[in-house]
């Protein structure tokens, strides 16, 4: 009688915790009897009320497994946890509808030496989507022929892709942590100051044709677009620059202009130069 009372008191405390948590939780004893659960657990798994009346975790598991891409793995791992009474376990599984859940389970001793198992479920679908997006974005950035450079508001370089290495000649390990001024000729520093003023006010600079220095202070004609970088709170914390090498285009333009005004054979000015 005393043991039952202590168990009920402990479960009452657990139920209070279940209501306050942000995870879907279910508590079962060693035999798989469901002792308590929160509404979030029911909502996450879309469990019908009639199934919950069985009060057996095994009955609920079959319904849950039917929603997963690998139901047998889910059932086998759960059976193993119950069979060995593993103190702690963690895994991740994917639903047929694309959702992804983390599952964490841990044993807990209640008053009166009653041992139970707490099953915790967390929806990490958005986290997984964000990680996939980041991986895809990183792949795109690395495969770009253009230089993509990230810098903070103090002008310190924090990001450098393969395109930047190809155009400017610096490896990421050589340039990250250095000031952006390393790439800017002295007569263009004022231009960079104006650009950063625009960035700090939230404005973007589009297709600015300018000159930057490559490794060894080699001048490179580039077209740059610079945009603000914001944190999760919307505060501007830096800028990212996309630089397109226009050296060949500039050389072609200069060649065309030269041919329009000078004789190809003699190199002397033609009439067009004086009109």
PDB file of C-alpha atoms in Angstrom:
ATOM      1  CA  UNK A   1       0.000   0.000   0.000  1.00  0.00           C
ATOM      2  CA  UNK A   2       2.808   2.365   0.959  1.00  0.00           C
ATOM      3  CA  UNK A   3       4.715   1.506  -2.222  1.00  0.00           C
ATOM      4  CA  UNK A   4       1.666   2.231  -4.363  1.00  0.00           C
ATOM      5  CA  UNK A   5       1.138   5.573  -2.626  1.00  0.00           C
ATOM      6  CA  UNK A   6       4.775   6.558  -3.173  1.00  0.00           C
ATOM      7  CA  UNK A   7       4.531   5.566  -6.824  1.00  0.00           C
ATOM      8  CA  UNK A   8       1.391   7.659  -7.305  1.00  0.00           C
ATOM      9  CA  UNK A   9       3.052  10.641  -5.635  1.00  0.00           C
ATOM     10  CA  UNK A  10       6.096  10.316  -7.884  1.00  0.00           C
ATOM     11  CA  UNK A  11       3.921   9.994 -10.974  1.00  0.00           C
ATOM     12  CA  UNK A  12       2.033  13.118  -9.949  1.00  0.00           C
ATOM     13  CA  UNK A  13       5.314  15.032  -9.894  1.00  0.00           C
ATOM     14  CA  UNK A  14       6.292  13.517 -13.249  1.00  0.00           C
ATOM     15  CA  UNK A  15       2.994  14.533 -14.826  1.00  0.00           C
ATOM     16  CA  UNK A  16       3.613  18.126 -13.748  1.00  0.00           C
ATOM     17  CA  UNK A  17       7.013  18.003 -15.443  1.00  0.00           C
ATOM     18  CA  UNK A  18       5.510  16.448 -18.576  1.00  0.00           C
ATOM     19  CA  UNK A  19       3.083  19.318 -19.005  1.00  0.00           C
ATOM     20  CA  UNK A  20       5.845  21.915 -18.775  1.00  0.00           C
ATOM     21  CA  UNK A  21       8.358  20.346 -21.154  1.00  0.00           C
ATOM     22  CA  UNK A  22       8.789  21.219 -24.827  1.00  0.00           C
ATOM     23  CA  UNK A  23       9.320  17.560 -25.788  1.00  0.00           C
ATOM     24  CA  UNK A  24       6.840  14.764 -26.311  1.00  0.00           C
ATOM     25  CA  UNK A  25       7.188  12.446 -23.312  1.00  0.00           C
ATOM     26  CA  UNK A  26       5.903   9.032 -22.292  1.00  0.00           C
ATOM     27  CA  UNK A  27       6.695   7.122 -19.077  1.00  0.00           C
ATOM     28  CA  UNK A  28       6.407   3.329 -18.881  1.00  0.00           C
ATOM     29  CA  UNK A  29       7.390   0.661 -16.367  1.00  0.00           C
ATOM     30  CA  UNK A  30       9.633  -2.359 -16.961  1.00  0.00           C
ATOM     31  CA  UNK A  31       6.766  -4.356 -18.446  1.00  0.00           C
ATOM     32  CA  UNK A  32       5.838  -1.601 -20.895  1.00  0.00           C
ATOM     33  CA  UNK A  33       2.780  -0.405 -19.012  1.00  0.00           C
ATOM     34  CA  UNK A  34       2.174   3.270 -19.800  1.00  0.00           C
ATOM     35  CA  UNK A  35       2.132   5.264 -16.571  1.00  0.00           C
ATOM     36  CA  UNK A  36       1.750   8.777 -17.975  1.00  0.00           C
ATOM     37  CA  UNK A  37       2.394  10.914 -21.056  1.00  0.00           C
ATOM     38  CA  UNK A  38       1.905  14.497 -22.163  1.00  0.00           C
ATOM     39  CA  UNK A  39      -0.376  15.881 -24.843  1.00  0.00           C
ATOM     40  CA  UNK A  40       2.552  16.882 -27.027  1.00  0.00           C
ATOM     41  CA  UNK A  41       3.547  13.216 -27.326  1.00  0.00           C
ATOM     42  CA  UNK A  42       0.019  12.384 -28.510  1.00  0.00           C
ATOM     43  CA  UNK A  43       0.028  15.272 -30.992  1.00  0.00           C
ATOM     44  CA  UNK A  44       3.462  14.481 -32.404  1.00  0.00           C
ATOM     45  CA  UNK A  45       2.505  10.895 -33.179  1.00  0.00           C
ATOM     46  CA  UNK A  46      -1.170  11.572 -33.960  1.00  0.00           C
ATOM     47  CA  UNK A  47      -2.161   8.789 -31.580  1.00  0.00           C
ATOM     48  CA  UNK A  48      -5.921   8.082 -31.464  1.00  0.00           C
ATOM     49  CA  UNK A  49      -7.560   8.188 -28.029  1.00  0.00           C
ATOM     50  CA  UNK A  50      -8.830   4.598 -28.261  1.00  0.00           C
ATOM     51  CA  UNK A  51      -5.254   3.330 -28.605  1.00  0.00           C
ATOM     52  CA  UNK A  52      -4.201   5.107 -25.431  1.00  0.00           C
ATOM     53  CA  UNK A  53      -6.835   3.244 -23.413  1.00  0.00           C
ATOM     54  CA  UNK A  54      -4.808   0.026 -23.815  1.00  0.00           C
ATOM     55  CA  UNK A  55      -2.145   1.580 -21.589  1.00  0.00           C
ATOM     56  CA  UNK A  56       0.493  -0.707 -23.171  1.00  0.00           C
ATOM     57  CA  UNK A  57       3.486   0.844 -24.828  1.00  0.00           C
ATOM     58  CA  UNK A  58       3.846  -2.146 -27.166  1.00  0.00           C
ATOM     59  CA  UNK A  59       0.403  -1.479 -28.657  1.00  0.00           C
ATOM     60  CA  UNK A  60       1.281   2.157 -29.277  1.00  0.00           C
ATOM     61  CA  UNK A  61       4.660   1.251 -30.776  1.00  0.00           C
ATOM     62  CA  UNK A  62       3.094  -0.680 -33.633  1.00  0.00           C
ATOM     63  CA  UNK A  63       0.973   2.315 -34.578  1.00  0.00           C
ATOM     64  CA  UNK A  64       3.972   4.650 -34.367  1.00  0.00           C
ATOM     65  CA  UNK A  65       6.220   2.357 -36.414  1.00  0.00           C
ATOM     66  CA  UNK A  66       3.753   2.422 -39.294  1.00  0.00           C
ATOM     67  CA  UNK A  67       4.514   6.119 -39.797  1.00  0.00           C
ATOM     68  CA  UNK A  68       8.264   5.625 -40.214  1.00  0.00           C
ATOM     69  CA  UNK A  69      10.483   4.934 -43.215  1.00  0.00           C
ATOM     70  CA  UNK A  70      12.207   2.112 -41.352  1.00  0.00           C
ATOM     71  CA  UNK A  71       9.576   0.663 -39.001  1.00  0.00           C
ATOM     72  CA  UNK A  72      11.481  -2.559 -38.267  1.00  0.00           C
ATOM     73  CA  UNK A  73      14.564  -0.695 -37.080  1.00  0.00           C
ATOM     74  CA  UNK A  74      12.392   1.385 -34.765  1.00  0.00           C
ATOM     75  CA  UNK A  75      10.674  -1.700 -33.303  1.00  0.00           C
ATOM     76  CA  UNK A  76      13.883  -3.730 -32.965  1.00  0.00           C
ATOM     77  CA  UNK A  77      15.760  -0.932 -31.204  1.00  0.00           C
ATOM     78  CA  UNK A  78      12.853  -0.355 -28.815  1.00  0.00           C
ATOM     79  CA  UNK A  79      12.584  -4.079 -28.067  1.00  0.00           C
ATOM     80  CA  UNK A  80      16.301  -4.214 -27.369  1.00  0.00           C
ATOM     81  CA  UNK A  81      16.084  -1.260 -24.993  1.00  0.00           C
ATOM     82  CA  UNK A  82      13.286  -2.923 -23.044  1.00  0.00           C
ATOM     83  CA  UNK A  83      15.009  -6.323 -23.156  1.00  0.00           C
ATOM     84  CA  UNK A  84      18.370  -5.136 -21.832  1.00  0.00           C
ATOM     85  CA  UNK A  85      16.911  -2.264 -19.806  1.00  0.00           C
ATOM     86  CA  UNK A  86      19.628   0.005 -21.161  1.00  0.00           C
ATOM     87  CA  UNK A  87      20.109   2.944 -18.758  1.00  0.00           C
ATOM     88  CA  UNK A  88      20.291   5.501 -21.551  1.00  0.00           C
ATOM     89  CA  UNK A  89      19.828   5.538 -25.330  1.00  0.00           C
ATOM     90  CA  UNK A  90      19.601   8.030 -28.182  1.00  0.00           C
ATOM     91  CA  UNK A  91      18.613   7.675 -31.833  1.00  0.00           C
ATOM     92  CA  UNK A  92      17.106   9.563 -34.775  1.00  0.00           C
ATOM     93  CA  UNK A  93      14.447   8.354 -37.204  1.00  0.00           C
ATOM     94  CA  UNK A  94      12.610   9.701 -40.218  1.00  0.00           C
ATOM     95  CA  UNK A  95       8.888   9.683 -40.964  1.00  0.00           C
ATOM     96  CA  UNK A  96       7.367   8.818 -44.322  1.00  0.00           C
ATOM     97  CA  UNK A  97       6.087  12.409 -44.512  1.00  0.00           C
ATOM     98  CA  UNK A  98       9.625  13.829 -44.157  1.00  0.00           C
ATOM     99  CA  UNK A  99       9.574  14.712 -40.469  1.00  0.00           C
ATOM    100  CA  UNK A 100      12.617  13.803 -38.379  1.00  0.00           C
ATOM    101  CA  UNK A 101      12.497  13.007 -34.639  1.00  0.00           C
ATOM    102  CA  UNK A 102      15.171  12.581 -32.006  1.00  0.00           C
ATOM    103  CA  UNK A 103      14.395   9.912 -29.431  1.00  0.00           C
ATOM    104  CA  UNK A 104      16.075   9.888 -26.049  1.00  0.00           C
ATOM    105  CA  UNK A 105      15.279   7.420 -23.293  1.00  0.00           C
ATOM    106  CA  UNK A 106      16.546   7.085 -19.754  1.00  0.00           C
ATOM    107  CA  UNK A 107      15.690   4.986 -16.725  1.00  0.00           C
ATOM    108  CA  UNK A 108      14.546   6.726 -13.582  1.00  0.00           C
ATOM    109  CA  UNK A 109      14.117   5.393 -10.052  1.00  0.00           C
ATOM    110  CA  UNK A 110      11.047   6.713  -8.270  1.00  0.00           C
ATOM    111  CA  UNK A 111      10.198   6.507  -4.585  1.00  0.00           C
ATOM    112  CA  UNK A 112       9.898   2.991  -3.249  1.00  0.00           C
ATOM    113  CA  UNK A 113      12.568   1.664  -5.666  1.00  0.00           C
ATOM    114  CA  UNK A 114      10.091   1.742  -8.537  1.00  0.00           C
ATOM    115  CA  UNK A 115      12.038   1.913 -11.800  1.00  0.00           C
ATOM    116  CA  UNK A 116      10.493   3.473 -14.878  1.00  0.00           C
ATOM    117  CA  UNK A 117      11.665   4.486 -18.326  1.00  0.00           C
ATOM    118  CA  UNK A 118      11.149   7.981 -19.691  1.00  0.00           C
ATOM    119  CA  UNK A 119      10.854   8.258 -23.482  1.00  0.00           C
ATOM    120  CA  UNK A 120      11.489  11.725 -24.894  1.00  0.00           C
ATOM    121  CA  UNK A 121      10.801  12.799 -28.493  1.00  0.00           C
ATOM    122  CA  UNK A 122      11.868  16.029 -30.175  1.00  0.00           C
ATOM    123  CA  UNK A 123      10.944  17.206 -33.676  1.00  0.00           C
ATOM    124  CA  UNK A 124      14.202  18.253 -35.371  1.00  0.00           C
ATOM    125  CA  UNK A 125      12.799  18.491 -38.900  1.00  0.00           C
ATOM    126  CA  UNK A 126      13.609  22.194 -39.285  1.00  0.00           C
ATOM    127  CA  UNK A 127      17.091  21.680 -37.894  1.00  0.00           C
ATOM    128  CA  UNK A 128      17.702  18.933 -40.437  1.00  0.00           C
ATOM    129  CA  UNK A 129      16.338  21.084 -43.250  1.00  0.00           C
ATOM    130  CA  UNK A 130      18.549  23.961 -42.128  1.00  0.00           C
ATOM    131  CA  UNK A 131      21.616  21.702 -42.063  1.00  0.00           C
ATOM    132  CA  UNK A 132      20.778  20.365 -45.530  1.00  0.00           C
ATOM    133  CA  UNK A 133      20.316  23.912 -46.827  1.00  0.00           C
ATOM    134  CA  UNK A 134      23.634  24.976 -45.314  1.00  0.00           C
ATOM    135  CA  UNK A 135      25.397  22.009 -46.907  1.00  0.00           C
ATOM    136  CA  UNK A 136      23.837  22.740 -50.290  1.00  0.00           C
ATOM    137  CA  UNK A 137      24.687  26.427 -49.991  1.00  0.00           C
ATOM    138  CA  UNK A 138      28.273  25.623 -49.043  1.00  0.00           C
ATOM    139  CA  UNK A 139      28.573  23.367 -52.091  1.00  0.00           C
ATOM    140  CA  UNK A 140      27.214  26.110 -54.346  1.00  0.00           C
ATOM    141  CA  UNK A 141      29.579  28.693 -52.893  1.00  0.00           C
ATOM    142  CA  UNK A 142      32.586  26.426 -53.297  1.00  0.00           C
ATOM    143  CA  UNK A 143      31.723  25.589 -56.906  1.00  0.00           C
ATOM    144  CA  UNK A 144      31.202  29.220 -57.921  1.00  0.00           C
ATOM    145  CA  UNK A 145      33.697  30.697 -60.385  1.00  0.00           C
ATOM    146  CA  UNK A 146      33.243  34.076 -58.712  1.00  0.00           C
ATOM    147  CA  UNK A 147      35.049  35.090 -55.554  1.00  0.00           C
ATOM    148  CA  UNK A 148      32.777  35.039 -52.511  1.00  0.00           C
ATOM    149  CA  UNK A 149      34.260  36.793 -49.497  1.00  0.00           C
ATOM    150  CA  UNK A 150      32.725  37.345 -46.067  1.00  0.00           C
ATOM    151  CA  UNK A 151      34.005  40.026 -43.704  1.00  0.00           C
ATOM    152  CA  UNK A 152      32.902  41.523 -40.387  1.00  0.00           C
ATOM    153  CA  UNK A 153      32.152  45.186 -39.765  1.00  0.00           C
ATOM    154  CA  UNK A 154      35.809  45.769 -38.925  1.00  0.00           C
ATOM    155  CA  UNK A 155      36.812  44.507 -42.349  1.00  0.00           C
ATOM    156  CA  UNK A 156      38.310  41.225 -41.127  1.00  0.00           C
ATOM    157  CA  UNK A 157      37.917  38.370 -43.611  1.00  0.00           C
ATOM    158  CA  UNK A 158      36.011  35.376 -42.195  1.00  0.00           C
ATOM    159  CA  UNK A 159      34.931  33.539 -45.354  1.00  0.00           C
ATOM    160  CA  UNK A 160      36.814  32.713 -48.563  1.00  0.00           C
ATOM    161  CA  UNK A 161      35.711  30.292 -51.270  1.00  0.00           C
ATOM    162  CA  UNK A 162      37.601  28.449 -54.012  1.00  0.00           C
ATOM    163  CA  UNK A 163      36.656  31.149 -56.526  1.00  0.00           C
ATOM    164  CA  UNK A 164      38.353  33.777 -54.357  1.00  0.00           C
ATOM    165  CA  UNK A 165      41.468  31.623 -54.182  1.00  0.00           C
ATOM    166  CA  UNK A 166      41.525  31.283 -57.969  1.00  0.00           C
ATOM    167  CA  UNK A 167      41.039  35.003 -58.650  1.00  0.00           C
ATOM    168  CA  UNK A 168      43.185  36.518 -55.905  1.00  0.00           C
ATOM    169  CA  UNK A 169      45.764  33.758 -55.427  1.00  0.00           C
ATOM    170  CA  UNK A 170      45.455  33.410 -51.644  1.00  0.00           C
ATOM    171  CA  UNK A 171      44.470  30.144 -49.975  1.00  0.00           C
ATOM    172  CA  UNK A 172      41.787  30.419 -47.306  1.00  0.00           C
ATOM    173  CA  UNK A 173      44.353  29.547 -44.624  1.00  0.00           C
ATOM    174  CA  UNK A 174      46.499  32.494 -45.754  1.00  0.00           C
ATOM    175  CA  UNK A 175      43.811  35.167 -45.858  1.00  0.00           C
ATOM    176  CA  UNK A 176      41.087  34.382 -43.300  1.00  0.00           C
ATOM    177  CA  UNK A 177      41.629  36.607 -40.271  1.00  0.00           C
ATOM    178  CA  UNK A 178      43.397  39.277 -42.342  1.00  0.00           C
ATOM    179  CA  UNK A 179      41.976  42.749 -43.062  1.00  0.00           C
ATOM    180  CA  UNK A 180      40.177  43.222 -46.375  1.00  0.00           C
ATOM    181  CA  UNK A 181      42.539  46.144 -47.021  1.00  0.00           C
ATOM    182  CA  UNK A 182      45.144  43.582 -48.103  1.00  0.00           C
ATOM    183  CA  UNK A 183      43.158  43.302 -51.351  1.00  0.00           C
ATOM    184  CA  UNK A 184      42.605  47.025 -51.862  1.00  0.00           C
ATOM    185  CA  UNK A 185      45.034  49.416 -53.600  1.00  0.00           C
ATOM    186  CA  UNK A 186      45.741  52.563 -51.531  1.00  0.00           C
ATOM    187  CA  UNK A 187      43.893  54.775 -53.997  1.00  0.00           C
ATOM    188  CA  UNK A 188      40.735  52.648 -53.505  1.00  0.00           C
ATOM    189  CA  UNK A 189      40.607  52.661 -49.690  1.00  0.00           C
ATOM    190  CA  UNK A 190      38.224  55.619 -49.613  1.00  0.00           C
ATOM    191  CA  UNK A 191      35.915  53.685 -51.934  1.00  0.00           C
ATOM    192  CA  UNK A 192      35.895  50.778 -49.471  1.00  0.00           C
ATOM    193  CA  UNK A 193      35.007  53.179 -46.657  1.00  0.00           C
ATOM    194  CA  UNK A 194      31.961  54.400 -48.587  1.00  0.00           C
ATOM    195  CA  UNK A 195      30.903  50.821 -49.284  1.00  0.00           C
ATOM    196  CA  UNK A 196      31.076  49.878 -45.591  1.00  0.00           C
ATOM    197  CA  UNK A 197      29.052  52.962 -44.653  1.00  0.00           C
ATOM    198  CA  UNK A 198      26.317  51.751 -47.009  1.00  0.00           C
ATOM    199  CA  UNK A 199      26.527  48.241 -45.561  1.00  0.00           C
ATOM    200  CA  UNK A 200      26.108  49.512 -42.001  1.00  0.00           C
ATOM    201  CA  UNK A 201      22.968  51.356 -43.085  1.00  0.00           C
ATOM    202  CA  UNK A 202      21.597  48.148 -44.609  1.00  0.00           C
ATOM    203  CA  UNK A 203      22.195  49.051 -48.254  1.00  0.00           C
ATOM    204  CA  UNK A 204      23.726  46.947 -51.010  1.00  0.00           C
ATOM    205  CA  UNK A 205      26.306  47.910 -53.637  1.00  0.00           C
ATOM    206  CA  UNK A 206      25.618  46.335 -57.031  1.00  0.00           C
ATOM    207  CA  UNK A 207      28.040  45.597 -59.889  1.00  0.00           C
ATOM    208  CA  UNK A 208      30.647  48.188 -58.966  1.00  0.00           C
ATOM    209  CA  UNK A 209      33.539  47.996 -61.422  1.00  0.00           C
ATOM    210  CA  UNK A 210      36.768  48.597 -59.586  1.00  0.00           C
ATOM    211  CA  UNK A 211      40.312  47.314 -59.098  1.00  0.00           C
ATOM    212  CA  UNK A 212      41.564  44.996 -56.360  1.00  0.00           C
ATOM    213  CA  UNK A 213      44.934  43.486 -55.555  1.00  0.00           C
ATOM    214  CA  UNK A 214      45.720  39.816 -55.950  1.00  0.00           C
ATOM    215  CA  UNK A 215      48.617  38.060 -54.285  1.00  0.00           C
ATOM    216  CA  UNK A 216      51.835  39.970 -54.905  1.00  0.00           C
ATOM    217  CA  UNK A 217      49.787  43.180 -55.369  1.00  0.00           C
ATOM    218  CA  UNK A 218      48.770  42.156 -58.847  1.00  0.00           C
ATOM    219  CA  UNK A 219      45.966  44.514 -60.018  1.00  0.00           C
ATOM    220  CA  UNK A 220      42.751  42.733 -60.991  1.00  0.00           C
ATOM    221  CA  UNK A 221      39.730  44.340 -62.636  1.00  0.00           C
ATOM    222  CA  UNK A 222      36.592  43.127 -60.877  1.00  0.00           C
ATOM    223  CA  UNK A 223      32.864  43.780 -60.745  1.00  0.00           C
ATOM    224  CA  UNK A 224      31.714  43.528 -57.128  1.00  0.00           C
ATOM    225  CA  UNK A 225      28.352  43.239 -55.405  1.00  0.00           C
ATOM    226  CA  UNK A 226      28.425  43.727 -51.638  1.00  0.00           C
ATOM    227  CA  UNK A 227      25.484  42.927 -49.351  1.00  0.00           C
ATOM    228  CA  UNK A 228      24.908  43.102 -45.572  1.00  0.00           C
ATOM    229  CA  UNK A 229      25.113  39.967 -43.418  1.00  0.00           C
ATOM    230  CA  UNK A 230      22.567  39.842 -40.580  1.00  0.00           C
ATOM    231  CA  UNK A 231      22.336  37.658 -37.486  1.00  0.00           C
ATOM    232  CA  UNK A 232      19.181  35.876 -36.301  1.00  0.00           C
ATOM    233  CA  UNK A 233      17.999  39.047 -34.577  1.00  0.00           C
ATOM    234  CA  UNK A 234      18.283  41.059 -37.800  1.00  0.00           C
ATOM    235  CA  UNK A 235      21.362  43.023 -36.729  1.00  0.00           C
ATOM    236  CA  UNK A 236      23.985  43.752 -39.383  1.00  0.00           C
ATOM    237  CA  UNK A 237      27.186  41.955 -38.395  1.00  0.00           C
ATOM    238  CA  UNK A 238      29.200  42.056 -41.593  1.00  0.00           C
ATOM    239  CA  UNK A 239      29.110  41.853 -45.367  1.00  0.00           C
ATOM    240  CA  UNK A 240      29.590  39.341 -48.122  1.00  0.00           C
ATOM    241  CA  UNK A 241      31.161  40.279 -51.420  1.00  0.00           C
ATOM    242  CA  UNK A 242      30.784  38.586 -54.791  1.00  0.00           C
ATOM    243  CA  UNK A 243      33.627  39.584 -57.096  1.00  0.00           C
ATOM    244  CA  UNK A 244      33.636  38.704 -60.791  1.00  0.00           C
ATOM    245  CA  UNK A 245      36.938  38.904 -62.659  1.00  0.00           C
ATOM    246  CA  UNK A 246      36.432  41.253 -65.624  1.00  0.00           C
ATOM    247  CA  UNK A 247      40.105  41.552 -66.586  1.00  0.00           C
ATOM    248  CA  UNK A 248      39.663  39.904 -69.990  1.00  0.00           C
ATOM    249  CA  UNK A 249      36.617  42.013 -70.769  1.00  0.00           C
ATOM    250  CA  UNK A 250      38.501  45.188 -69.879  1.00  0.00           C
ATOM    251  CA  UNK A 251      41.456  44.163 -72.010  1.00  0.00           C
ATOM    252  CA  UNK A 252      39.143  43.447 -74.953  1.00  0.00           C
ATOM    253  CA  UNK A 253      37.459  46.827 -74.560  1.00  0.00           C
ATOM    254  CA  UNK A 254      40.815  48.586 -74.445  1.00  0.00           C
ATOM    255  CA  UNK A 255      41.934  46.660 -77.537  1.00  0.00           C
ATOM    256  CA  UNK A 256      38.799  47.642 -79.453  1.00  0.00           C
ATOM    257  CA  UNK A 257      39.209  51.259 -78.400  1.00  0.00           C
ATOM    258  CA  UNK A 258      42.856  51.236 -79.476  1.00  0.00           C
ATOM    259  CA  UNK A 259      42.015  49.791 -82.903  1.00  0.00           C
ATOM    260  CA  UNK A 260      39.333  52.421 -83.345  1.00  0.00           C
ATOM    261  CA  UNK A 261      41.854  55.230 -82.946  1.00  0.00           C
ATOM    262  CA  UNK A 262      45.215  53.845 -84.095  1.00  0.00           C
ATOM    263  CA  UNK A 263      46.474  52.166 -87.255  1.00  0.00           C
ATOM    264  CA  UNK A 264      47.181  48.488 -86.582  1.00  0.00           C
ATOM    265  CA  UNK A 265      50.309  48.369 -88.786  1.00  0.00           C
ATOM    266  CA  UNK A 266      51.951  51.710 -88.024  1.00  0.00           C
ATOM    267  CA  UNK A 267      50.611  52.384 -84.551  1.00  0.00           C
ATOM    268  CA  UNK A 268      49.959  55.958 -85.642  1.00  0.00           C
ATOM    269  CA  UNK A 269      46.753  57.819 -84.705  1.00  0.00           C
ATOM    270  CA  UNK A 270      44.028  57.663 -87.336  1.00  0.00           C
ATOM    271  CA  UNK A 271      41.449  60.284 -88.185  1.00  0.00           C
ATOM    272  CA  UNK A 272      38.931  59.000 -85.638  1.00  0.00           C
ATOM    273  CA  UNK A 273      41.204  60.118 -82.814  1.00  0.00           C
ATOM    274  CA  UNK A 274      40.946  63.740 -83.963  1.00  0.00           C
ATOM    275  CA  UNK A 275      37.202  63.864 -84.632  1.00  0.00           C
TER     276      UNK A 275
END
